Amino acid sequence: MPLIGYARISTEDQTPLPQSQALKSAGCAEIHEEQASGGNRARPVLARVLERIGKGDTLVVVRIDRLARSLSHLLEVIERLEAKSAFFRSLTDPIDTSSPQGKFTLQVLGAAAEFERALIRERTKAGLASARTKGRVGGNPGLRARDPAALRKVRLARQDGYMERLNETAQDWVPHVRRLRPDMAWEDVLRIVNGPLPRERQWTQSRLLRAVNAYVSDGFLPETVLVRAGRRETDDRLPAIVAAIKGADPEITLQAICNRLEAMRERTPRGRTSWQPSSVKMLLERAERLGLLEQYTA
């Protein structure tokens, strides 16, 4: 099974060389290096690795904290790998999802996280019940009094929570939006974003637009992504979609593009639901003549 290494450093003062050497010694055929904070889930290199990884491949890291700083992020990445029938291995931690022992360790971690959340919920309920028996009403007094300062704090806290949740999924949609807008209509951008995602994590257009507006307001995306898309010739739509998929992953195969188009329920130029590599190749050649491949390159 192909081993794909991922090495991450947090600052320019650090070097990924020790990690890369350890991954090479472990038999990794290719190694991807990235400089990014561990708390930041919007990592373009990791996003491309997860996009390209295929059935039977194994993503390898030296330590778990090189991949994720939270259990929820780790489980999310492993879930994406499992959806592609791929595996995960940490060289210095007892996790290898290709083995029964590694899967068991992962299940224990997930159960521990769920148990911790359940304990927090129970403590909260018990605290509220105890307060009510003593005649105390739960909640924020400022909110009950409709105090403007208290209301503003709640709005800011909710916004912070929303932005934190967006940051956890940014690697799924921000690179596509940055590359494809405003040249491509939102309907097609949405289909490309949802293409590699499992059904439970797919976006609706309204949710995606809300997320993009929030990122534009905070300066994470340029305002130009919200500009109305120009009208595109009907014959140019499929070449544009194929170019966008190819641009996100220049190494993607023709068959993989076929699989993506079928997952997007995109019909062939002749109206069929099953795609052939020859059809994709023809569309890529047309996209190149139109200058779309260069336009949508990540």
PDB file of C-alpha atoms in Angstrom:
ATOM      1  CA  MET A   1       0.000   0.000   0.000  1.00  0.00           C
ATOM      2  CA  PRO A   2       1.434   3.449  -0.904  1.00  0.00           C
ATOM      3  CA  LEU A   3       2.552   5.439   2.131  1.00  0.00           C
ATOM      4  CA  ILE A   4       2.079   9.210   1.893  1.00  0.00           C
ATOM      5  CA  GLY A   5       3.919  11.305   4.469  1.00  0.00           C
ATOM      6  CA  TYR A   6       2.785  14.638   5.918  1.00  0.00           C
ATOM      7  CA  ALA A   7       5.207  16.842   7.883  1.00  0.00           C
ATOM      8  CA  ARG A   8       4.162  20.115   9.517  1.00  0.00           C
ATOM      9  CA  ILE A   9       6.100  22.873  11.247  1.00  0.00           C
ATOM     10  CA  SER A  10       4.595  25.902  12.963  1.00  0.00           C
ATOM     11  CA  THR A  11       7.177  28.649  12.311  1.00  0.00           C
ATOM     12  CA  GLU A  12       9.896  29.557   9.831  1.00  0.00           C
ATOM     13  CA  ASP A  13      12.507  28.984  12.556  1.00  0.00           C
ATOM     14  CA  GLN A  14      11.692  25.284  12.574  1.00  0.00           C
ATOM     15  CA  THR A  15      12.721  22.732   9.966  1.00  0.00           C
ATOM     16  CA  PRO A  16      10.654  19.789   8.701  1.00  0.00           C
ATOM     17  CA  LEU A  17      13.834  17.814   7.903  1.00  0.00           C
ATOM     18  CA  PRO A  18      13.729  15.466  10.963  1.00  0.00           C
ATOM     19  CA  GLN A  19      10.095  14.620  10.260  1.00  0.00           C
ATOM     20  CA  SER A  20      10.774  14.093   6.553  1.00  0.00           C
ATOM     21  CA  GLN A  21      13.730  11.821   7.302  1.00  0.00           C
ATOM     22  CA  ALA A  22      11.634   9.738   9.715  1.00  0.00           C
ATOM     23  CA  LEU A  23       8.827   9.468   7.166  1.00  0.00           C
ATOM     24  CA  LYS A  24      11.285   8.473   4.447  1.00  0.00           C
ATOM     25  CA  SER A  25      12.779   5.808   6.712  1.00  0.00           C
ATOM     26  CA  ALA A  26       9.257   4.494   7.326  1.00  0.00           C
ATOM     27  CA  GLY A  27       8.875   3.897   3.591  1.00  0.00           C
ATOM     28  CA  CYS A  28       6.848   6.912   2.462  1.00  0.00           C
ATOM     29  CA  ALA A  29       6.938   7.155  -1.327  1.00  0.00           C
ATOM     30  CA  GLU A  30       6.048  10.857  -1.249  1.00  0.00           C
ATOM     31  CA  ILE A  31       6.283  13.436   1.519  1.00  0.00           C
ATOM     32  CA  HIS A  32       4.385  16.723   1.753  1.00  0.00           C
ATOM     33  CA  GLU A  33       5.715  19.521   3.967  1.00  0.00           C
ATOM     34  CA  GLU A  34       3.736  22.468   5.308  1.00  0.00           C
ATOM     35  CA  GLN A  35       4.283  25.469   7.569  1.00  0.00           C
ATOM     36  CA  ALA A  36       1.090  26.231   9.473  1.00  0.00           C
ATOM     37  CA  SER A  37      -0.262  26.517  12.993  1.00  0.00           C
ATOM     38  CA  GLY A  38      -1.576  23.277  14.443  1.00  0.00           C
ATOM     39  CA  GLY A  39      -4.774  25.023  15.496  1.00  0.00           C
ATOM     40  CA  ASN A  40      -5.471  26.176  11.946  1.00  0.00           C
ATOM     41  CA  ARG A  41      -7.491  23.588  10.027  1.00  0.00           C
ATOM     42  CA  ALA A  42      -7.378  25.555   6.761  1.00  0.00           C
ATOM     43  CA  ARG A  43      -4.084  24.102   5.527  1.00  0.00           C
ATOM     44  CA  PRO A  44      -3.819  24.043   1.717  1.00  0.00           C
ATOM     45  CA  VAL A  45      -1.124  21.338   1.579  1.00  0.00           C
ATOM     46  CA  LEU A  46      -3.076  19.006   3.869  1.00  0.00           C
ATOM     47  CA  ALA A  47      -6.250  19.756   1.901  1.00  0.00           C
ATOM     48  CA  ARG A  48      -4.553  18.718  -1.354  1.00  0.00           C
ATOM     49  CA  VAL A  49      -3.171  15.545   0.241  1.00  0.00           C
ATOM     50  CA  LEU A  50      -6.617  14.542   1.514  1.00  0.00           C
ATOM     51  CA  GLU A  51      -8.087  15.358  -1.882  1.00  0.00           C
ATOM     52  CA  ARG A  52      -5.580  13.225  -3.806  1.00  0.00           C
ATOM     53  CA  ILE A  53      -5.282  10.268  -1.480  1.00  0.00           C
ATOM     54  CA  GLY A  54      -6.811   7.117  -2.933  1.00  0.00           C
ATOM     55  CA  LYS A  55      -8.112   3.695  -2.002  1.00  0.00           C
ATOM     56  CA  GLY A  56      -5.563   1.650  -0.085  1.00  0.00           C
ATOM     57  CA  ASP A  57      -3.212   4.607   0.530  1.00  0.00           C
ATOM     58  CA  THR A  58      -1.979   5.398   4.046  1.00  0.00           C
ATOM     59  CA  LEU A  59      -1.424   8.908   5.388  1.00  0.00           C
ATOM     60  CA  VAL A  60       1.597   8.828   7.729  1.00  0.00           C
ATOM     61  CA  VAL A  61       2.766  11.406  10.297  1.00  0.00           C
ATOM     62  CA  VAL A  62       5.569  11.304  12.852  1.00  0.00           C
ATOM     63  CA  ARG A  63       3.267  12.307  15.719  1.00  0.00           C
ATOM     64  CA  ILE A  64      -0.455  12.961  15.983  1.00  0.00           C
ATOM     65  CA  ASP A  65       0.081  16.636  16.870  1.00  0.00           C
ATOM     66  CA  ARG A  66       1.702  17.155  13.442  1.00  0.00           C
ATOM     67  CA  LEU A  67      -1.703  16.413  11.907  1.00  0.00           C
ATOM     68  CA  ALA A  68      -4.209  17.674  14.490  1.00  0.00           C
ATOM     69  CA  ARG A  69      -4.227  19.503  17.803  1.00  0.00           C
ATOM     70  CA  SER A  70      -7.688  18.344  18.832  1.00  0.00           C
ATOM     71  CA  LEU A  71      -9.395  14.976  18.967  1.00  0.00           C
ATOM     72  CA  SER A  72     -12.328  16.286  16.934  1.00  0.00           C
ATOM     73  CA  HIS A  73     -10.009  17.349  14.090  1.00  0.00           C
ATOM     74  CA  LEU A  74      -8.143  14.033  14.183  1.00  0.00           C
ATOM     75  CA  LEU A  75     -11.377  12.051  13.994  1.00  0.00           C
ATOM     76  CA  GLU A  76     -12.616  14.303  11.188  1.00  0.00           C
ATOM     77  CA  VAL A  77      -9.495  13.659   9.082  1.00  0.00           C
ATOM     78  CA  ILE A  78      -9.637   9.909   9.716  1.00  0.00           C
ATOM     79  CA  GLU A  79     -13.322   9.915   8.768  1.00  0.00           C
ATOM     80  CA  ARG A  80     -12.413  11.523   5.432  1.00  0.00           C
ATOM     81  CA  LEU A  81      -9.731   8.899   4.866  1.00  0.00           C
ATOM     82  CA  GLU A  82     -12.107   6.051   5.701  1.00  0.00           C
ATOM     83  CA  ALA A  83     -14.641   7.454   3.222  1.00  0.00           C
ATOM     84  CA  LYS A  84     -11.968   6.914   0.552  1.00  0.00           C
ATOM     85  CA  SER A  85     -10.976   3.470   1.906  1.00  0.00           C
ATOM     86  CA  ALA A  86      -7.626   4.957   2.943  1.00  0.00           C
ATOM     87  CA  PHE A  87      -5.759   4.580   6.252  1.00  0.00           C
ATOM     88  CA  PHE A  88      -3.885   6.636   8.843  1.00  0.00           C
ATOM     89  CA  ARG A  89      -0.712   5.867  10.759  1.00  0.00           C
ATOM     90  CA  SER A  90       1.304   7.749  13.402  1.00  0.00           C
ATOM     91  CA  LEU A  91       4.885   6.551  13.801  1.00  0.00           C
ATOM     92  CA  THR A  92       5.217   7.380  17.505  1.00  0.00           C
ATOM     93  CA  ASP A  93       1.613   6.803  18.626  1.00  0.00           C
ATOM     94  CA  PRO A  94      -0.294   3.487  18.745  1.00  0.00           C
ATOM     95  CA  ILE A  95      -2.601   4.381  15.861  1.00  0.00           C
ATOM     96  CA  ASP A  96      -2.661   2.514  12.575  1.00  0.00           C
ATOM     97  CA  THR A  97      -6.165   2.260  11.163  1.00  0.00           C
ATOM     98  CA  SER A  98      -5.100  -0.523   8.799  1.00  0.00           C
ATOM     99  CA  SER A  99      -4.720  -2.841  11.824  1.00  0.00           C
ATOM    100  CA  PRO A 100      -7.361  -4.068  14.309  1.00  0.00           C
ATOM    101  CA  GLN A 101      -5.311  -2.704  17.235  1.00  0.00           C
ATOM    102  CA  GLY A 102      -5.091   0.748  15.668  1.00  0.00           C
ATOM    103  CA  LYS A 103      -8.823   0.827  14.963  1.00  0.00           C
ATOM    104  CA  PHE A 104      -9.499  -0.189  18.564  1.00  0.00           C
ATOM    105  CA  THR A 105      -7.296   2.641  19.878  1.00  0.00           C
ATOM    106  CA  LEU A 106      -9.161   5.089  17.684  1.00  0.00           C
ATOM    107  CA  GLN A 107     -12.517   3.822  18.934  1.00  0.00           C
ATOM    108  CA  VAL A 108     -11.325   4.268  22.519  1.00  0.00           C
ATOM    109  CA  LEU A 109     -10.312   7.872  21.781  1.00  0.00           C
ATOM    110  CA  GLY A 110     -13.683   8.592  20.199  1.00  0.00           C
ATOM    111  CA  ALA A 111     -15.539   6.979  23.110  1.00  0.00           C
ATOM    112  CA  ALA A 112     -13.475   8.983  25.613  1.00  0.00           C
ATOM    113  CA  ALA A 113     -14.325  12.219  23.822  1.00  0.00           C
ATOM    114  CA  GLU A 114     -18.050  11.375  23.791  1.00  0.00           C
ATOM    115  CA  PHE A 115     -17.902  10.368  27.492  1.00  0.00           C
ATOM    116  CA  GLU A 116     -16.287  13.696  28.371  1.00  0.00           C
ATOM    117  CA  ARG A 117     -18.994  15.612  26.507  1.00  0.00           C
ATOM    118  CA  ALA A 118     -21.706  13.588  28.295  1.00  0.00           C
ATOM    119  CA  LEU A 119     -20.158  14.356  31.709  1.00  0.00           C
ATOM    120  CA  ILE A 120     -20.113  18.068  30.924  1.00  0.00           C
ATOM    121  CA  ARG A 121     -23.783  17.955  29.902  1.00  0.00           C
ATOM    122  CA  GLU A 122     -24.745  16.089  33.082  1.00  0.00           C
ATOM    123  CA  ARG A 123     -22.819  18.497  35.323  1.00  0.00           C
ATOM    124  CA  THR A 124     -24.490  21.452  33.632  1.00  0.00           C
ATOM    125  CA  LYS A 125     -27.967  19.955  34.087  1.00  0.00           C
ATOM    126  CA  ALA A 126     -27.256  19.115  37.746  1.00  0.00           C
ATOM    127  CA  GLY A 127     -25.980  22.635  38.426  1.00  0.00           C
ATOM    128  CA  LEU A 128     -29.056  24.239  36.879  1.00  0.00           C
ATOM    129  CA  ALA A 129     -31.413  21.937  38.828  1.00  0.00           C
ATOM    130  CA  SER A 130     -29.621  22.722  42.110  1.00  0.00           C
ATOM    131  CA  ALA A 131     -29.845  26.450  41.411  1.00  0.00           C
ATOM    132  CA  ARG A 132     -33.587  26.233  40.708  1.00  0.00           C
ATOM    133  CA  THR A 133     -34.256  24.432  44.023  1.00  0.00           C
ATOM    134  CA  LYS A 134     -32.539  27.344  45.788  1.00  0.00           C
ATOM    135  CA  GLY A 135     -34.714  29.883  44.010  1.00  0.00           C
ATOM    136  CA  ARG A 136     -32.066  31.104  41.600  1.00  0.00           C
ATOM    137  CA  VAL A 137     -32.986  31.577  37.965  1.00  0.00           C
ATOM    138  CA  GLY A 138     -30.387  30.492  35.462  1.00  0.00           C
ATOM    139  CA  GLY A 139     -29.202  32.635  32.624  1.00  0.00           C
ATOM    140  CA  ASN A 140     -27.650  36.056  32.200  1.00  0.00           C
ATOM    141  CA  PRO A 141     -29.364  38.811  34.238  1.00  0.00           C
ATOM    142  CA  GLY A 142     -28.325  41.361  31.626  1.00  0.00           C
ATOM    143  CA  LEU A 143     -30.117  39.373  28.925  1.00  0.00           C
ATOM    144  CA  ARG A 144     -33.272  39.094  31.002  1.00  0.00           C
ATOM    145  CA  ALA A 145     -33.166  42.867  31.430  1.00  0.00           C
ATOM    146  CA  ARG A 146     -32.442  43.338  27.691  1.00  0.00           C
ATOM    147  CA  ASP A 147     -29.303  45.287  28.556  1.00  0.00           C
ATOM    148  CA  PRO A 148     -27.694  46.508  25.274  1.00  0.00           C
ATOM    149  CA  ALA A 149     -24.140  45.751  26.471  1.00  0.00           C
ATOM    150  CA  ALA A 150     -25.086  42.198  27.460  1.00  0.00           C
ATOM    151  CA  LEU A 151     -26.901  41.627  24.175  1.00  0.00           C
ATOM    152  CA  ARG A 152     -23.852  42.867  22.257  1.00  0.00           C
ATOM    153  CA  LYS A 153     -21.580  40.447  24.142  1.00  0.00           C
ATOM    154  CA  VAL A 154     -23.853  37.534  23.295  1.00  0.00           C
ATOM    155  CA  ARG A 155     -23.921  38.505  19.617  1.00  0.00           C
ATOM    156  CA  LEU A 156     -20.128  38.729  19.549  1.00  0.00           C
ATOM    157  CA  ALA A 157     -19.786  35.378  21.317  1.00  0.00           C
ATOM    158  CA  ARG A 158     -22.154  33.735  18.852  1.00  0.00           C
ATOM    159  CA  GLN A 159     -20.245  35.252  15.955  1.00  0.00           C
ATOM    160  CA  ASP A 160     -16.957  33.997  17.405  1.00  0.00           C
ATOM    161  CA  GLY A 161     -18.432  30.521  17.786  1.00  0.00           C
ATOM    162  CA  TYR A 162     -19.704  30.584  14.221  1.00  0.00           C
ATOM    163  CA  MET A 163     -16.320  31.689  12.880  1.00  0.00           C
ATOM    164  CA  GLU A 164     -14.595  28.952  14.881  1.00  0.00           C
ATOM    165  CA  ARG A 165     -16.877  26.335  13.314  1.00  0.00           C
ATOM    166  CA  LEU A 166     -16.201  27.806   9.866  1.00  0.00           C
ATOM    167  CA  ASN A 167     -12.453  27.632  10.435  1.00  0.00           C
ATOM    168  CA  GLU A 168     -12.780  23.895  11.107  1.00  0.00           C
ATOM    169  CA  THR A 169     -14.211  23.356   7.605  1.00  0.00           C
ATOM    170  CA  ALA A 170     -12.364  26.132   5.728  1.00  0.00           C
ATOM    171  CA  GLN A 171     -10.071  23.674   3.931  1.00  0.00           C
ATOM    172  CA  ASP A 172     -13.166  22.175   2.249  1.00  0.00           C
ATOM    173  CA  TRP A 173     -14.432  25.348   0.595  1.00  0.00           C
ATOM    174  CA  VAL A 174     -12.142  28.403   0.891  1.00  0.00           C
ATOM    175  CA  PRO A 175      -9.571  27.282  -1.755  1.00  0.00           C
ATOM    176  CA  HIS A 176     -12.367  26.572  -4.259  1.00  0.00           C
ATOM    177  CA  VAL A 177     -14.140  29.876  -3.634  1.00  0.00           C
ATOM    178  CA  ARG A 178     -10.873  31.797  -3.906  1.00  0.00           C
ATOM    179  CA  ARG A 179     -10.019  30.116  -7.230  1.00  0.00           C
ATOM    180  CA  LEU A 180     -13.406  29.955  -8.906  1.00  0.00           C
ATOM    181  CA  ARG A 181     -15.258  33.117  -7.963  1.00  0.00           C
ATOM    182  CA  PRO A 182     -16.532  35.291  -9.559  1.00  0.00           C
ATOM    183  CA  ASP A 183     -15.775  33.519 -12.857  1.00  0.00           C
ATOM    184  CA  MET A 184     -18.010  30.552 -12.028  1.00  0.00           C
ATOM    185  CA  ALA A 185     -21.639  30.596 -10.895  1.00  0.00           C
ATOM    186  CA  TRP A 186     -22.376  29.692  -7.282  1.00  0.00           C
ATOM    187  CA  GLU A 187     -24.352  26.610  -8.341  1.00  0.00           C
ATOM    188  CA  ASP A 188     -21.290  25.120 -10.029  1.00  0.00           C
ATOM    189  CA  VAL A 189     -18.912  26.196  -7.242  1.00  0.00           C
ATOM    190  CA  LEU A 190     -21.201  24.397  -4.776  1.00  0.00           C
ATOM    191  CA  ARG A 191     -21.120  21.190  -6.830  1.00  0.00           C
ATOM    192  CA  ILE A 192     -17.314  21.271  -6.961  1.00  0.00           C
ATOM    193  CA  VAL A 193     -17.049  21.946  -3.210  1.00  0.00           C
ATOM    194  CA  ASN A 194     -19.436  19.080  -2.378  1.00  0.00           C
ATOM    195  CA  GLY A 195     -17.883  16.632  -4.867  1.00  0.00           C
ATOM    196  CA  PRO A 196     -15.293  15.027  -2.526  1.00  0.00           C
ATOM    197  CA  LEU A 197     -17.268  15.492   0.716  1.00  0.00           C
ATOM    198  CA  PRO A 198     -19.357  12.788   2.424  1.00  0.00           C
ATOM    199  CA  ARG A 199     -23.091  13.485   2.340  1.00  0.00           C
ATOM    200  CA  GLU A 200     -23.303  14.531   6.000  1.00  0.00           C
ATOM    201  CA  ARG A 201     -20.722  17.290   5.464  1.00  0.00           C
ATOM    202  CA  GLN A 202     -22.027  18.725   2.203  1.00  0.00           C
ATOM    203  CA  TRP A 203     -23.052  22.367   1.930  1.00  0.00           C
ATOM    204  CA  THR A 204     -26.246  24.028   0.798  1.00  0.00           C
ATOM    205  CA  GLN A 205     -25.903  27.153  -1.316  1.00  0.00           C
ATOM    206  CA  SER A 206     -27.381  29.371   1.409  1.00  0.00           C
ATOM    207  CA  ARG A 207     -24.934  28.029   4.027  1.00  0.00           C
ATOM    208  CA  LEU A 208     -22.000  28.477   1.677  1.00  0.00           C
ATOM    209  CA  LEU A 209     -23.000  32.067   0.831  1.00  0.00           C
ATOM    210  CA  ARG A 210     -23.375  32.891   4.524  1.00  0.00           C
ATOM    211  CA  ALA A 211     -19.914  31.474   5.224  1.00  0.00           C
ATOM    212  CA  VAL A 212     -18.363  33.379   2.328  1.00  0.00           C
ATOM    213  CA  ASN A 213     -19.999  36.629   3.453  1.00  0.00           C
ATOM    214  CA  ALA A 214     -18.617  36.109   6.974  1.00  0.00           C
ATOM    215  CA  TYR A 215     -15.104  35.506   5.631  1.00  0.00           C
ATOM    216  CA  VAL A 216     -15.332  38.560   3.376  1.00  0.00           C
ATOM    217  CA  SER A 217     -16.491  40.714   6.323  1.00  0.00           C
ATOM    218  CA  ASP A 218     -13.492  39.587   8.375  1.00  0.00           C
ATOM    219  CA  GLY A 219     -11.056  40.094   5.482  1.00  0.00           C
ATOM    220  CA  PHE A 220     -10.249  36.414   4.950  1.00  0.00           C
ATOM    221  CA  LEU A 221     -11.606  36.521   1.394  1.00  0.00           C
ATOM    222  CA  PRO A 222     -11.601  39.425  -1.095  1.00  0.00           C
ATOM    223  CA  GLU A 223     -14.874  41.217  -1.816  1.00  0.00           C
ATOM    224  CA  THR A 224     -14.537  40.273  -5.485  1.00  0.00           C
ATOM    225  CA  VAL A 225     -15.719  36.714  -4.729  1.00  0.00           C
ATOM    226  CA  LEU A 226     -19.202  38.159  -4.155  1.00  0.00           C
ATOM    227  CA  VAL A 227     -19.345  39.927  -7.530  1.00  0.00           C
ATOM    228  CA  ARG A 228     -22.086  38.571  -9.754  1.00  0.00           C
ATOM    229  CA  ALA A 229     -20.772  35.917 -12.143  1.00  0.00           C
ATOM    230  CA  GLY A 230     -20.862  36.791 -15.818  1.00  0.00           C
ATOM    231  CA  ARG A 231     -22.966  34.822 -18.261  1.00  0.00           C
ATOM    232  CA  ARG A 232     -21.079  31.849 -19.630  1.00  0.00           C
ATOM    233  CA  GLU A 233     -21.680  30.166 -22.952  1.00  0.00           C
ATOM    234  CA  THR A 234     -23.510  26.849 -22.482  1.00  0.00           C
ATOM    235  CA  ASP A 235     -20.796  24.941 -24.375  1.00  0.00           C
ATOM    236  CA  ASP A 236     -18.107  26.330 -22.041  1.00  0.00           C
ATOM    237  CA  ARG A 237     -19.694  25.190 -18.763  1.00  0.00           C
ATOM    238  CA  LEU A 238     -18.410  21.586 -18.739  1.00  0.00           C
ATOM    239  CA  PRO A 239     -14.848  22.577 -19.752  1.00  0.00           C
ATOM    240  CA  ALA A 240     -14.890  25.132 -16.924  1.00  0.00           C
ATOM    241  CA  ILE A 241     -15.983  22.536 -14.354  1.00  0.00           C
ATOM    242  CA  VAL A 242     -13.382  20.001 -15.525  1.00  0.00           C
ATOM    243  CA  ALA A 243     -10.697  22.728 -15.490  1.00  0.00           C
ATOM    244  CA  ALA A 244     -11.682  23.667 -11.934  1.00  0.00           C
ATOM    245  CA  ILE A 245     -11.329  20.059 -10.755  1.00  0.00           C
ATOM    246  CA  LYS A 246      -7.982  19.704 -12.536  1.00  0.00           C
ATOM    247  CA  GLY A 247      -6.782  23.061 -11.215  1.00  0.00           C
ATOM    248  CA  ALA A 248      -7.402  22.022  -7.609  1.00  0.00           C
ATOM    249  CA  ASP A 249      -5.259  18.909  -8.103  1.00  0.00           C
ATOM    250  CA  PRO A 250      -2.954  19.005 -11.147  1.00  0.00           C
ATOM    251  CA  GLU A 251      -1.962  15.346 -10.562  1.00  0.00           C
ATOM    252  CA  ILE A 252      -5.519  14.004 -10.617  1.00  0.00           C
ATOM    253  CA  THR A 253      -6.113  11.249 -13.185  1.00  0.00           C
ATOM    254  CA  LEU A 254      -8.704  11.270 -15.947  1.00  0.00           C
ATOM    255  CA  GLN A 255     -10.542   8.391 -14.267  1.00  0.00           C
ATOM    256  CA  ALA A 256     -10.605  10.253 -10.950  1.00  0.00           C
ATOM    257  CA  ILE A 257     -12.155  13.247 -12.711  1.00  0.00           C
ATOM    258  CA  CYS A 258     -14.753  10.887 -14.200  1.00  0.00           C
ATOM    259  CA  ASN A 259     -15.563   9.626 -10.699  1.00  0.00           C
ATOM    260  CA  ARG A 260     -15.871  13.182  -9.401  1.00  0.00           C
ATOM    261  CA  LEU A 261     -18.208  14.231 -12.203  1.00  0.00           C
ATOM    262  CA  GLU A 262     -20.397  11.190 -11.599  1.00  0.00           C
ATOM    263  CA  ALA A 263     -20.500  11.981  -7.864  1.00  0.00           C
ATOM    264  CA  MET A 264     -21.592  15.514  -8.805  1.00  0.00           C
ATOM    265  CA  ARG A 265     -24.339  13.974 -11.008  1.00  0.00           C
ATOM    266  CA  GLU A 266     -22.942  15.926 -13.941  1.00  0.00           C
ATOM    267  CA  ARG A 267     -24.053  14.604 -17.331  1.00  0.00           C
ATOM    268  CA  THR A 268     -21.741  14.107 -20.296  1.00  0.00           C
ATOM    269  CA  PRO A 269     -22.018  16.335 -23.387  1.00  0.00           C
ATOM    270  CA  ARG A 270     -24.314  13.631 -24.835  1.00  0.00           C
ATOM    271  CA  GLY A 271     -26.495  13.547 -21.725  1.00  0.00           C
ATOM    272  CA  ARG A 272     -25.196  10.300 -20.254  1.00  0.00           C
ATOM    273  CA  THR A 273     -24.589   9.707 -16.555  1.00  0.00           C
ATOM    274  CA  SER A 274     -21.461   7.535 -17.002  1.00  0.00           C
ATOM    275  CA  TRP A 275     -18.212   9.331 -17.886  1.00  0.00           C
ATOM    276  CA  GLN A 276     -15.258   8.021 -19.870  1.00  0.00           C
ATOM    277  CA  PRO A 277     -11.636   9.285 -19.661  1.00  0.00           C
ATOM    278  CA  SER A 278     -11.745  10.135 -23.373  1.00  0.00           C
ATOM    279  CA  SER A 279     -14.607  12.585 -22.781  1.00  0.00           C
ATOM    280  CA  VAL A 280     -12.729  14.226 -19.918  1.00  0.00           C
ATOM    281  CA  LYS A 281      -9.594  14.482 -22.042  1.00  0.00           C
ATOM    282  CA  MET A 282     -11.576  16.204 -24.792  1.00  0.00           C
ATOM    283  CA  LEU A 283     -13.017  18.714 -22.330  1.00  0.00           C
ATOM    284  CA  LEU A 284      -9.579  19.384 -20.835  1.00  0.00           C
ATOM    285  CA  GLU A 285      -8.204  20.112 -24.292  1.00  0.00           C
ATOM    286  CA  ARG A 286     -11.062  22.537 -24.915  1.00  0.00           C
ATOM    287  CA  ALA A 287     -10.495  24.130 -21.492  1.00  0.00           C
ATOM    288  CA  GLU A 288      -6.817  24.620 -22.347  1.00  0.00           C
ATOM    289  CA  ARG A 289      -7.705  26.333 -25.631  1.00  0.00           C
ATOM    290  CA  LEU A 290     -10.072  28.624 -23.731  1.00  0.00           C
ATOM    291  CA  GLY A 291      -7.391  29.454 -21.149  1.00  0.00           C
ATOM    292  CA  LEU A 292      -9.449  27.937 -18.332  1.00  0.00           C
ATOM    293  CA  LEU A 293      -6.781  25.549 -17.030  1.00  0.00           C
ATOM    294  CA  GLU A 294      -4.423  28.404 -16.250  1.00  0.00           C
ATOM    295  CA  GLN A 295      -7.285  30.478 -14.839  1.00  0.00           C
ATOM    296  CA  TYR A 296      -8.365  27.832 -12.322  1.00  0.00           C
ATOM    297  CA  THR A 297      -4.943  26.540 -11.268  1.00  0.00           C
ATOM    298  CA  ALA A 298      -4.620  26.516  -7.474  1.00  0.00           C
TER     299      ALA A 298
END
